Short mmCIF file of C-alpha atoms in Angstrom, two decimals:
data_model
loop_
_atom_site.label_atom_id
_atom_site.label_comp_id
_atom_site.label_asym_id
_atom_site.label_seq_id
_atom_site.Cartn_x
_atom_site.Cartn_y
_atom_site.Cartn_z
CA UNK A 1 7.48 -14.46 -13.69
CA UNK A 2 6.01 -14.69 -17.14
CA UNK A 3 2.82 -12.16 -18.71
CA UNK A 4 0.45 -15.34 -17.92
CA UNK A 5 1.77 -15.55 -14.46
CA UNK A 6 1.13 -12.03 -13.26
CA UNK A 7 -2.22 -11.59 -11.65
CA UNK A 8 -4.84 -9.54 -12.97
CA UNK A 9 -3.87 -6.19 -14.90
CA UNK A 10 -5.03 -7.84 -18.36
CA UNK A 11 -5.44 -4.43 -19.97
CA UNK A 12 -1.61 -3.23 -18.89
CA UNK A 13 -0.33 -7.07 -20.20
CA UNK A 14 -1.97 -6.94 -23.52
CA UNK A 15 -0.37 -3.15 -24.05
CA UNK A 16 2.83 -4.44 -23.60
CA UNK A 17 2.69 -7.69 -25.29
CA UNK A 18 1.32 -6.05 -28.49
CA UNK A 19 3.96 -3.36 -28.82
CA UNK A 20 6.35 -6.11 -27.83
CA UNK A 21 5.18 -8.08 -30.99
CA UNK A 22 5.04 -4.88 -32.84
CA UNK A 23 8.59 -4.07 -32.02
CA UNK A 24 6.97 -0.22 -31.09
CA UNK A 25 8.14 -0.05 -27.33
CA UNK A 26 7.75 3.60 -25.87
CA UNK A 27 10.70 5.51 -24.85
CA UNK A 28 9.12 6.06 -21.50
CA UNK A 29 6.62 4.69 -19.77
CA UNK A 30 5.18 5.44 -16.37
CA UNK A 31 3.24 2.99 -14.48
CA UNK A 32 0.30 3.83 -12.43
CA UNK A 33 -1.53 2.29 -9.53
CA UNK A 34 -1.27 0.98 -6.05
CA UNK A 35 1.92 -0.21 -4.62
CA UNK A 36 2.32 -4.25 -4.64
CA UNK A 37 0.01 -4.71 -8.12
CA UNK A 38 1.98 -6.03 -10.38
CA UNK A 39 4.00 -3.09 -11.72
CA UNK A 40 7.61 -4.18 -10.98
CA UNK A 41 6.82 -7.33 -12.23
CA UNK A 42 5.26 -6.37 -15.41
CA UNK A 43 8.46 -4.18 -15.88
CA UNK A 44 10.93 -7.13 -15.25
CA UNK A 45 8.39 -9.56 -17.44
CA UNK A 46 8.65 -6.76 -20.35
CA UNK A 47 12.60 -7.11 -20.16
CA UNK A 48 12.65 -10.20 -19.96
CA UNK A 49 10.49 -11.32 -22.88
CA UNK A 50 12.51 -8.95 -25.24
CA UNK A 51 16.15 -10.36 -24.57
CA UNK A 52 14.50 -13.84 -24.22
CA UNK A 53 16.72 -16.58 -26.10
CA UNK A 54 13.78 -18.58 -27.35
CA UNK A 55 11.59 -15.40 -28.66
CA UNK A 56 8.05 -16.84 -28.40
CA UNK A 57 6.35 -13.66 -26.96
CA UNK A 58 6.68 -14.23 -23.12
CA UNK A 59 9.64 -14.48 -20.85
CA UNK A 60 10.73 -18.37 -20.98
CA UNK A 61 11.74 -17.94 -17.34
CA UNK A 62 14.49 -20.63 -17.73
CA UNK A 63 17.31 -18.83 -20.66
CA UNK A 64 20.40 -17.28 -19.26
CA UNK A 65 18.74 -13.72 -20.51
CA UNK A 66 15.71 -14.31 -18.07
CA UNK A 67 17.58 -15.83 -15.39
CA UNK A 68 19.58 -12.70 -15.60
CA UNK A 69 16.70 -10.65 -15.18
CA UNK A 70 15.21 -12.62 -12.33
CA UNK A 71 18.14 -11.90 -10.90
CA UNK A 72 18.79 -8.64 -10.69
CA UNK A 73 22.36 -8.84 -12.72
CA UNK A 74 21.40 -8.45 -16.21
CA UNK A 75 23.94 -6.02 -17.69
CA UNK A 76 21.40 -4.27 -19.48
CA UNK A 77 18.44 -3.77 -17.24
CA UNK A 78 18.60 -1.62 -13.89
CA UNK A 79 16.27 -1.36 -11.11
CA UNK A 80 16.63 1.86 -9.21
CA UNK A 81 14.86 2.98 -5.72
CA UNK A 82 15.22 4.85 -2.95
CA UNK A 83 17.73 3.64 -0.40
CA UNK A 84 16.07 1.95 2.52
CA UNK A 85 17.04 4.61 5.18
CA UNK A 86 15.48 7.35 2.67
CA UNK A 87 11.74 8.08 1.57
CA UNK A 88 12.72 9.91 -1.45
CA UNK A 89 14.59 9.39 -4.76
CA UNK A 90 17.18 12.04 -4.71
CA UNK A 91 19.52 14.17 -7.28
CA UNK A 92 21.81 11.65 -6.74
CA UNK A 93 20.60 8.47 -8.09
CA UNK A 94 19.19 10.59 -10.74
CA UNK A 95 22.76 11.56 -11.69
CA UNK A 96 23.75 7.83 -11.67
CA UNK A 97 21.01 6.70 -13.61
CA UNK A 98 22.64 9.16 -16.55
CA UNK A 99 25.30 8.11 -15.98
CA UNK A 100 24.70 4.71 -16.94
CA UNK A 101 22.55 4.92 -19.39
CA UNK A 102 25.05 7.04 -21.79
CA UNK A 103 26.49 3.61 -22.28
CA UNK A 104 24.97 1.89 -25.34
CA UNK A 105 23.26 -1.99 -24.86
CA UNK A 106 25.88 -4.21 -23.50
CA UNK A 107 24.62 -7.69 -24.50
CA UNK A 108 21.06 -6.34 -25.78
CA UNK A 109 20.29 -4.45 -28.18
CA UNK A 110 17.91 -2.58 -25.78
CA UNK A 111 18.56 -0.97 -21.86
CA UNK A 112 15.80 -0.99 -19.63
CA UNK A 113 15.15 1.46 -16.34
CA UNK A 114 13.06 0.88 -13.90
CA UNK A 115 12.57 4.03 -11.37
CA UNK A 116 10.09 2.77 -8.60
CA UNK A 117 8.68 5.13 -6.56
CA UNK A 118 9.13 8.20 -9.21
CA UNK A 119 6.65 9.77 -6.91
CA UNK A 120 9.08 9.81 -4.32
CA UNK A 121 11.48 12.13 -6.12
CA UNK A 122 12.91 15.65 -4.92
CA UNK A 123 12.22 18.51 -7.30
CA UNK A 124 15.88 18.49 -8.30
CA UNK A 125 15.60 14.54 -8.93
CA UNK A 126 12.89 14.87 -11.22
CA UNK A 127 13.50 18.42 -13.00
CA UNK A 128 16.93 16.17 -13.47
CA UNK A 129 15.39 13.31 -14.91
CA UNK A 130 13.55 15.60 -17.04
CA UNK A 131 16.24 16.23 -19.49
CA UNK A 132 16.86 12.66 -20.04
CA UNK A 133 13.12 12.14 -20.98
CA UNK A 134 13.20 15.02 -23.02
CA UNK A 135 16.34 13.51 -25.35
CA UNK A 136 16.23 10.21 -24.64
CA UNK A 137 18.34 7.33 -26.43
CA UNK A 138 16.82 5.11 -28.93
CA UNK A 139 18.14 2.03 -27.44
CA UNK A 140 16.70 2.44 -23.62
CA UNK A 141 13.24 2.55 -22.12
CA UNK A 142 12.66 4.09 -18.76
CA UNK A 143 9.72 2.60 -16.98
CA UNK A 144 8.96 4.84 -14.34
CA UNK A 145 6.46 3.23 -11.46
CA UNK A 146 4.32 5.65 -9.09
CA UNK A 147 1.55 5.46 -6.82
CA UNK A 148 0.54 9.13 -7.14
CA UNK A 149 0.60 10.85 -10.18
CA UNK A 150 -0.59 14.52 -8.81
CA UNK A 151 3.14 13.94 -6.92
CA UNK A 152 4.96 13.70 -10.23
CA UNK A 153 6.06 16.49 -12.42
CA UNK A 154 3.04 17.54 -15.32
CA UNK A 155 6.20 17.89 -18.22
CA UNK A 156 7.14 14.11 -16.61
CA UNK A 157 3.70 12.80 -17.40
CA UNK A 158 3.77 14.36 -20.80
CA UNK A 159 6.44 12.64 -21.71
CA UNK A 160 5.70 9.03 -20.39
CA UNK A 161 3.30 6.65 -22.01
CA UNK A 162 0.78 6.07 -19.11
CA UNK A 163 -0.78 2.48 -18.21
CA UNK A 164 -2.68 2.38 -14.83
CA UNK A 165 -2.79 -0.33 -12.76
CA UNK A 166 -6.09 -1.99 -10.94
CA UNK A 167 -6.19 -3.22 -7.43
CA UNK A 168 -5.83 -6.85 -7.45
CA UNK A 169 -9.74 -9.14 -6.68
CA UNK A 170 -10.58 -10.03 -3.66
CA UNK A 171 -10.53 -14.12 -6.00
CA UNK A 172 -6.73 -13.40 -6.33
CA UNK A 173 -5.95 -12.49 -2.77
CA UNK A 174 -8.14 -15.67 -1.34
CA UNK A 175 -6.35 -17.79 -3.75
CA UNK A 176 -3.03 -16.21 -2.16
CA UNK A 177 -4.02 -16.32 1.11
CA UNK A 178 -4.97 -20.31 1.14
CA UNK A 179 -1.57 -21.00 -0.60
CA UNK A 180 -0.23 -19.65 2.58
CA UNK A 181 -2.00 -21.45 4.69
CA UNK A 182 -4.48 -19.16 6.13
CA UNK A 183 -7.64 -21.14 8.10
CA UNK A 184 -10.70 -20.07 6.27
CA UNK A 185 -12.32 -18.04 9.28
CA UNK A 186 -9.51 -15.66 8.73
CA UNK A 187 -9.72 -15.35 5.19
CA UNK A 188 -12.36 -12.38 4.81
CA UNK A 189 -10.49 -10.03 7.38
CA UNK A 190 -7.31 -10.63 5.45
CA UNK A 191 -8.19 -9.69 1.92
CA UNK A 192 -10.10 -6.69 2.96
CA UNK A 193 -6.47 -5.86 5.05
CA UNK A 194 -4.56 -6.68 1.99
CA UNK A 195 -6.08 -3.73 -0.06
CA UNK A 196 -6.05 -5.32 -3.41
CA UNK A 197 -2.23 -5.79 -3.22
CA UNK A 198 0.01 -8.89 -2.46
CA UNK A 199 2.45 -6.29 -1.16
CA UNK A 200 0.10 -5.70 1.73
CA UNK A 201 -0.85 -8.83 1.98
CA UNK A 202 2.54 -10.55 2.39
CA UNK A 203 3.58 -7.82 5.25
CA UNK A 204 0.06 -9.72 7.17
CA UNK A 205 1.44 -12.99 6.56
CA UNK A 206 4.67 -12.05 8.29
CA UNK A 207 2.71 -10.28 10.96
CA UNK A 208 1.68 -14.04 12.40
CA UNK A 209 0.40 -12.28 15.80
CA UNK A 210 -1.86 -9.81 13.94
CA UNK A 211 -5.55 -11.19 15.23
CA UNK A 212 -4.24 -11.40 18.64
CA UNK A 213 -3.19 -7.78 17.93
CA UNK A 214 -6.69 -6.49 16.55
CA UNK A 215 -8.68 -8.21 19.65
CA UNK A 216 -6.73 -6.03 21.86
CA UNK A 217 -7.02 -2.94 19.73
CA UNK A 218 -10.45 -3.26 19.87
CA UNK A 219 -11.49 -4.28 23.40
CA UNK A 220 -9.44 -1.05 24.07
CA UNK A 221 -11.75 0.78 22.34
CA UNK A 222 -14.72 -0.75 23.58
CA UNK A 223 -13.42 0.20 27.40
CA UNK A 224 -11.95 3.27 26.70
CA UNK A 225 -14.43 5.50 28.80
CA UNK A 226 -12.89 3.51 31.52
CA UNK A 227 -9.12 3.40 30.90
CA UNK A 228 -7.15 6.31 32.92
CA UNK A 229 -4.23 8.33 31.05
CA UNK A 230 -1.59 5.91 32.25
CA UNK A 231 -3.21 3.20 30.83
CA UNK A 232 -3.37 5.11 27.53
CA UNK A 233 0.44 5.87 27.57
CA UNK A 234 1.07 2.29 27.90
CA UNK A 235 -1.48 1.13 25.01
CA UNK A 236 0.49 3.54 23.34
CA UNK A 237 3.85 2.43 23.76
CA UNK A 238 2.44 -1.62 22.82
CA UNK A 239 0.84 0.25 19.58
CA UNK A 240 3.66 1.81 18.25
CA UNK A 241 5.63 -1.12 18.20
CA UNK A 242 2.89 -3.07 16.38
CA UNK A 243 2.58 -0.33 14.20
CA UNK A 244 6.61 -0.27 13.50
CA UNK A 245 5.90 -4.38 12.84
CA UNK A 246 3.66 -3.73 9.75
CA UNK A 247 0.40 -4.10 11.80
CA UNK A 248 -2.34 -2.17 10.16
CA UNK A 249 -3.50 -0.24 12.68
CA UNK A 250 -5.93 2.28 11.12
CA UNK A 251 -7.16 0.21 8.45
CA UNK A 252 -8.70 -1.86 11.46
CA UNK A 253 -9.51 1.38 13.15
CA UNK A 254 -11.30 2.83 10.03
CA UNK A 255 -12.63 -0.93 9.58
CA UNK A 256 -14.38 -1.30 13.45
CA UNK A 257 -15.75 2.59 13.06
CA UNK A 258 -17.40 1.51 9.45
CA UNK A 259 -19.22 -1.47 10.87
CA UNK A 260 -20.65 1.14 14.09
CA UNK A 261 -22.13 3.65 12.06
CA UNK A 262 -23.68 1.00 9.26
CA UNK A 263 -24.85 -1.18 11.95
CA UNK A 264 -28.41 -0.27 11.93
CA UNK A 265 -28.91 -0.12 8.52
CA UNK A 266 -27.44 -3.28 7.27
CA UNK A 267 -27.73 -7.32 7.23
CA UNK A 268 -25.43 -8.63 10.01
CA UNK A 269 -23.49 -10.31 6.96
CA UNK A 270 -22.66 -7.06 5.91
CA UNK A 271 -20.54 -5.88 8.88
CA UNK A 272 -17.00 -6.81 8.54
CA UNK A 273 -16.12 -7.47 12.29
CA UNK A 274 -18.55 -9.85 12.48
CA UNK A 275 -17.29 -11.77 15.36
CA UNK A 276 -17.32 -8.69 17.89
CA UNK A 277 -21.11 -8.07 16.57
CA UNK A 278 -22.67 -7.85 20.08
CA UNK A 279 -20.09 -5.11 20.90
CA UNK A 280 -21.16 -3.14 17.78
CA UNK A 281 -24.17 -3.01 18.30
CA UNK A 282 -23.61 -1.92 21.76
CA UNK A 283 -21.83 1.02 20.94
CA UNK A 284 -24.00 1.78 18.28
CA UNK A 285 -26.58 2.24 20.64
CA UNK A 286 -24.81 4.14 23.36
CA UNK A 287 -23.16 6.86 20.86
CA UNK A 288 -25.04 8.84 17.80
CA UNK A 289 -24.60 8.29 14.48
CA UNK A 290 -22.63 11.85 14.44
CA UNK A 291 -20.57 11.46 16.90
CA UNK A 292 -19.35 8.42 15.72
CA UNK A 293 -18.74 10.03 12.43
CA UNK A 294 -16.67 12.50 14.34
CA UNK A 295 -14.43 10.40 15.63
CA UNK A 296 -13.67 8.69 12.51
CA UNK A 297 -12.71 11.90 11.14
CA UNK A 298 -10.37 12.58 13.46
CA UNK A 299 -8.57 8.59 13.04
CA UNK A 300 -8.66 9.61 9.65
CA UNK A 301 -6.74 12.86 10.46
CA UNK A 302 -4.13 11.51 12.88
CA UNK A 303 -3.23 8.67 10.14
CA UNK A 304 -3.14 11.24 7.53
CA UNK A 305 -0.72 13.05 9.98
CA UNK A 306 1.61 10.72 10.79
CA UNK A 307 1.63 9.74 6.75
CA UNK A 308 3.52 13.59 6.91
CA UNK A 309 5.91 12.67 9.41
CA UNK A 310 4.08 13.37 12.42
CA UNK A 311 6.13 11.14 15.47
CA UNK A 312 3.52 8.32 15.72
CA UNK A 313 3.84 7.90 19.68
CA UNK A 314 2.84 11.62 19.85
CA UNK A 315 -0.17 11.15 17.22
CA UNK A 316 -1.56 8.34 18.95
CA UNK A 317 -1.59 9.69 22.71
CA UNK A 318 -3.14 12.57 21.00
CA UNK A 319 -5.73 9.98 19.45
CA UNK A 320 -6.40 7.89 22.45
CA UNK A 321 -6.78 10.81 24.64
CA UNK A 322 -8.95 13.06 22.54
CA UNK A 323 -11.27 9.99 22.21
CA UNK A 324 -11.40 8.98 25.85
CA UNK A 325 -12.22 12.38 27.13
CA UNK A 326 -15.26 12.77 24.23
CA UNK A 327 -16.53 8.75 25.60
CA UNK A 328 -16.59 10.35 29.16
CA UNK A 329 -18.71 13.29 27.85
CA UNK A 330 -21.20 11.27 25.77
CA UNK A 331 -21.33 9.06 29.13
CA UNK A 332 -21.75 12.02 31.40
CA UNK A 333 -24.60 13.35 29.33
CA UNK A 334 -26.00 10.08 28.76
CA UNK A 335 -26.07 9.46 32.31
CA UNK A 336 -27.76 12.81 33.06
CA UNK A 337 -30.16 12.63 30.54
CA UNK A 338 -31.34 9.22 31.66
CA UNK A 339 -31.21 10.77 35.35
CA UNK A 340 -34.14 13.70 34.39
CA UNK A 341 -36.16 11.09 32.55
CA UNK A 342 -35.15 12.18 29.20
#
């Protein structure tokens, strides 16, 4: 992938490309923004364009040197993450990461680091990778990609030249989305589930099932007054396994609780669920604007929750069964009140 192919993120492509041209790369940079934007890319696109064979300010894509990088097997260029059974960047790879990079250029005359996920990293990892920042070699760069800056280390950000990263437009995501295939009725619950990154959006490609999916999330909700606490451990069990599959569950939750509380207030082209309208407006009616609210607070919680390890089966029986037992109170009282001819 070449500067012109990478979507969006003009501000972070004409950085580079103008200290490329300048020949004034930064020791360190750390790159800034929502996962699946463009960053890794960027990174591999900046290597690329400086060992390039035919040096015309942007990766040719087809020399050994890029093909290399494409690749994944350039000598001098090293992608480093956490291992996929880990959620965190330890000492270790730290360790190996100095290791390797005490070795001057072996084809180059530059070494490039990536670190992805740099937010992920222990205390030790990155009070490790401090030193190296703090002397580093004049023939590497470390390019060091996070989501999260208040997660890395103050002395770490000091020392890195920062370039944030933009969510990708809704224009790009459409564009992606019809390349793949995707029937045009679809298209405007997909980009708002892809969150402005083709990360998230390729994981709802591969989840081919996922409208079935949200129809049955929802015309749970819509009954749950109704359901009885075995039918909540099974929802439960069917949940977690579409959670596990890359469904995004409390985007859509978040998502079907938005269009509720706006309801009233808005043009029916407004409401994102638009094809469950009827039902919106139904519950709109039957629950107040505050209690509504509440309960979106407390989705918001239980995601947050299981974001710090909280065992999702237990967070969402919690969920389910907090909710159903506040619908049978609002009903009760509901009922009652329109029993004394309130």
């Amino acid at each position: 992938m070449a500067f012109a192919d990478i979507p969006d993120q003009e501000k972070a492509k004409k950085l580079i490309r103008n200290q490329l041209k300048s020949e004034r790369l930064s020791h360190a940079y750390l790159f800034l923004g929502p996962v699946g934007v463009g960053q890794i890319e960027l990174a591999k696109t900046l290597a690329k364009t400086y060992f390039c064979e035919n040096m015309d300010g942007d990766s040719c894509e087809e020399c050994t040197q890029c093909i290399k990088v494409r690749h994944s097997n350039h000598p001098d260029f090293d992608l480093l993450e956490a291992e996929d059974n880990k959620d965190q960047i330890g000492i270790d790879l730290i360790r190996d990461l100095q290791k390797r990079i005490a070795y001057r250029p072996y084809e180059a005359q530059h070494r490039f680091f990536i670190i992805s996920g740099a937010d992920q990293m222990t205390e030790q990892a990155a009070n490790s990778l401090l030193k190296t920042l703090e002397e580093p070699p004049d023939y590497a760069t470390l390019i060091l990609i996070a989501k999260d800056d208040s997660k890395v280390l103050p002395t770490i950000l000091s020392r890195c030249q920062q370039i944030r990263f933009e969510y990708l437009s809704d224009e790009i995501l459409t564009s992606y989305f019809k390349q793949q295939g995707v029937k045009e009725e679809n298209l405007k619950l997909m980009v708002r589930l892809a969150k402005g990154s083709l990360v998230q959006a390729e994981k709802i490609i591969n989840n081919r099932e996922i409208f079935q999916k949200r129809n049955q999330v929802f015309q749970f909700f819509i009954d749950l007054a109704d359901k009885s606490r075995v039918e909540v451990f099974r929802e439960v069990e069917k949940w977690k396994k579409w959670y596990g599959e890359g469904l995004p569950l409390f985007d859509l939750l978040i998502d079907w609780y938005r269009d509720i509380i706006i309801i009233e207030g808005v043009k029916n082209s407004l409401i994102n669920n638009d094809d469950y309208l009827n039902s919106i407006k139904s519950l709109r009616k039957k629950y107040s604007r505050a209690e509504l609210i509440q309960e979106l607070e407390l989705i918001r919680e239980i995601n947050a929750s299981i974001n710090a390890n909280v065992k999702i089966e237990l967070a969402l029986q919690y969920l389910l069964l907090k909710l159903r037992i506040k619908r049978c109170k609002y009903e009760k009282s509901s009922r009652s009140n329109i029993s004394s001819g309130r």
